[in-house]
DNA sequence: TAGTTCAACTTGTATATACAACTTAGCATA
DNA sequence: TATGCTAAGTTGTATATACAAGTTGAACTA
């Protein structure tokens, strides 16, 4: 098994990525051409080319025939509807993640959710509320209802170690999700918990997740408008023939 | 300018795609190996390889070292951010669609957009603002900047007949889009135009669209929080490595 | 029979080479 | 001065070759 980092094209990729990270090449600045990389990295042109091609594919560079290869502007991204672990996201930004558990209990399933979870009036469901923080500043309120059939030991979990999201997906692999996104006025609880400014709205994401046909969880995520954006990129399929 | 369809690797790609479409190779079935393609298509192995690599990148094939290249199972896609025509949406709900054009002009490209549109300071760009209405109630403000290279006759268009969206996609087929979604406080213009209640926030969608490598348009859409939700559903893709 | 080895085939990495296509800057010409 | 051309540099496509590395099945051996 070859060490991935000894592959010549990975060496070149890392060289370029390093240079971008430490500021050697700013956005829209030209990076070394294929032939220059042949010299400085001691690889063949096709290998240098592969490195640049892959970085282009990854959105880190862009290329222009006849002119050169350039550093692409950073995407402020935070992936659109892919379900991501908020703790990882925070850490990827180089910040400190923490959370606070506000409520964790078993309770009667709210009537408006009964038929989604396929439960009868009076049957129990798990309910948790927590706040996720980045550098100790709250960035998300997570209210979650969990199907006991999907995760019977939900209450015993230590959510400092593992967010509900991660725990649930380990219990039962996600196969489907549905989202609803809205802007909302904040209620007093949100205002205090998220430390909102006066009249600052929240971005609300309702997410329902399934594992095969079993509804696993319904959750509402509230983000302070001033500190959160959702971003997403997609490419249309089947346009290829029209080129 | 070479016709893209004469490029040898495109020939191979189309050959494979054709075979998948007409059922020659079903899901999880092996497609011809690189060396077989060398024979049947009369290209070099590196060219055949490039074709298979790109189709793999596109999620149409998957590869296993030592075993071969296989047809990937179809994704149950779900365009969360599929770009829809708001007029059609309104009509599908059985309501009456109308709009009002507030601004339509040529102007200097704002500096913060220069890079994206690949323009120089002082070069012109098209700018339009319009309001979309459902049963005469405003549901969306659309502010749009359009690349003159992509739609030189944008100003002459009659947007009562065809929304900017539709017009632009007829001019140049969309191949890529990026979205940014936020909750925002409304400014006075929005409050009046969208007839918002006091302190009612807006859901803001920033959308950038490309046709091949050409940035076609950047637009901001503002929706009244009380009358708009985004919904989406998606299904996880299969983990091909686990086969 | 059960286990091992090996040959053939597959994809993965890497190099060297050639020419096409596009961009830019500077030079030559009208 | 203004225009057009050319040369140099860049990315894009294509080929030929070599060896590494993973998989499979058939032949061989204990």
Short mmCIF file of C-alpha atoms in Angstrom, two decimals, chain B residues 48 97 141 174 184 187:
data_model
loop_
_atom_site.label_atom_id
_atom_site.label_comp_id
_atom_site.label_asym_id
_atom_site.label_seq_id
_atom_site.Cartn_x
_atom_site.Cartn_y
_atom_site.Cartn_z
CA UNK B 48 -9.92 5.80 -22.79
CA UNK B 97 -49.39 35.48 -11.57
CA UNK B 141 -38.43 40.97 -5.04
CA UNK B 174 -27.67 26.65 -17.21
CA UNK B 184 -32.58 39.18 7.05
CA UNK B 187 -35.20 47.45 4.89
#
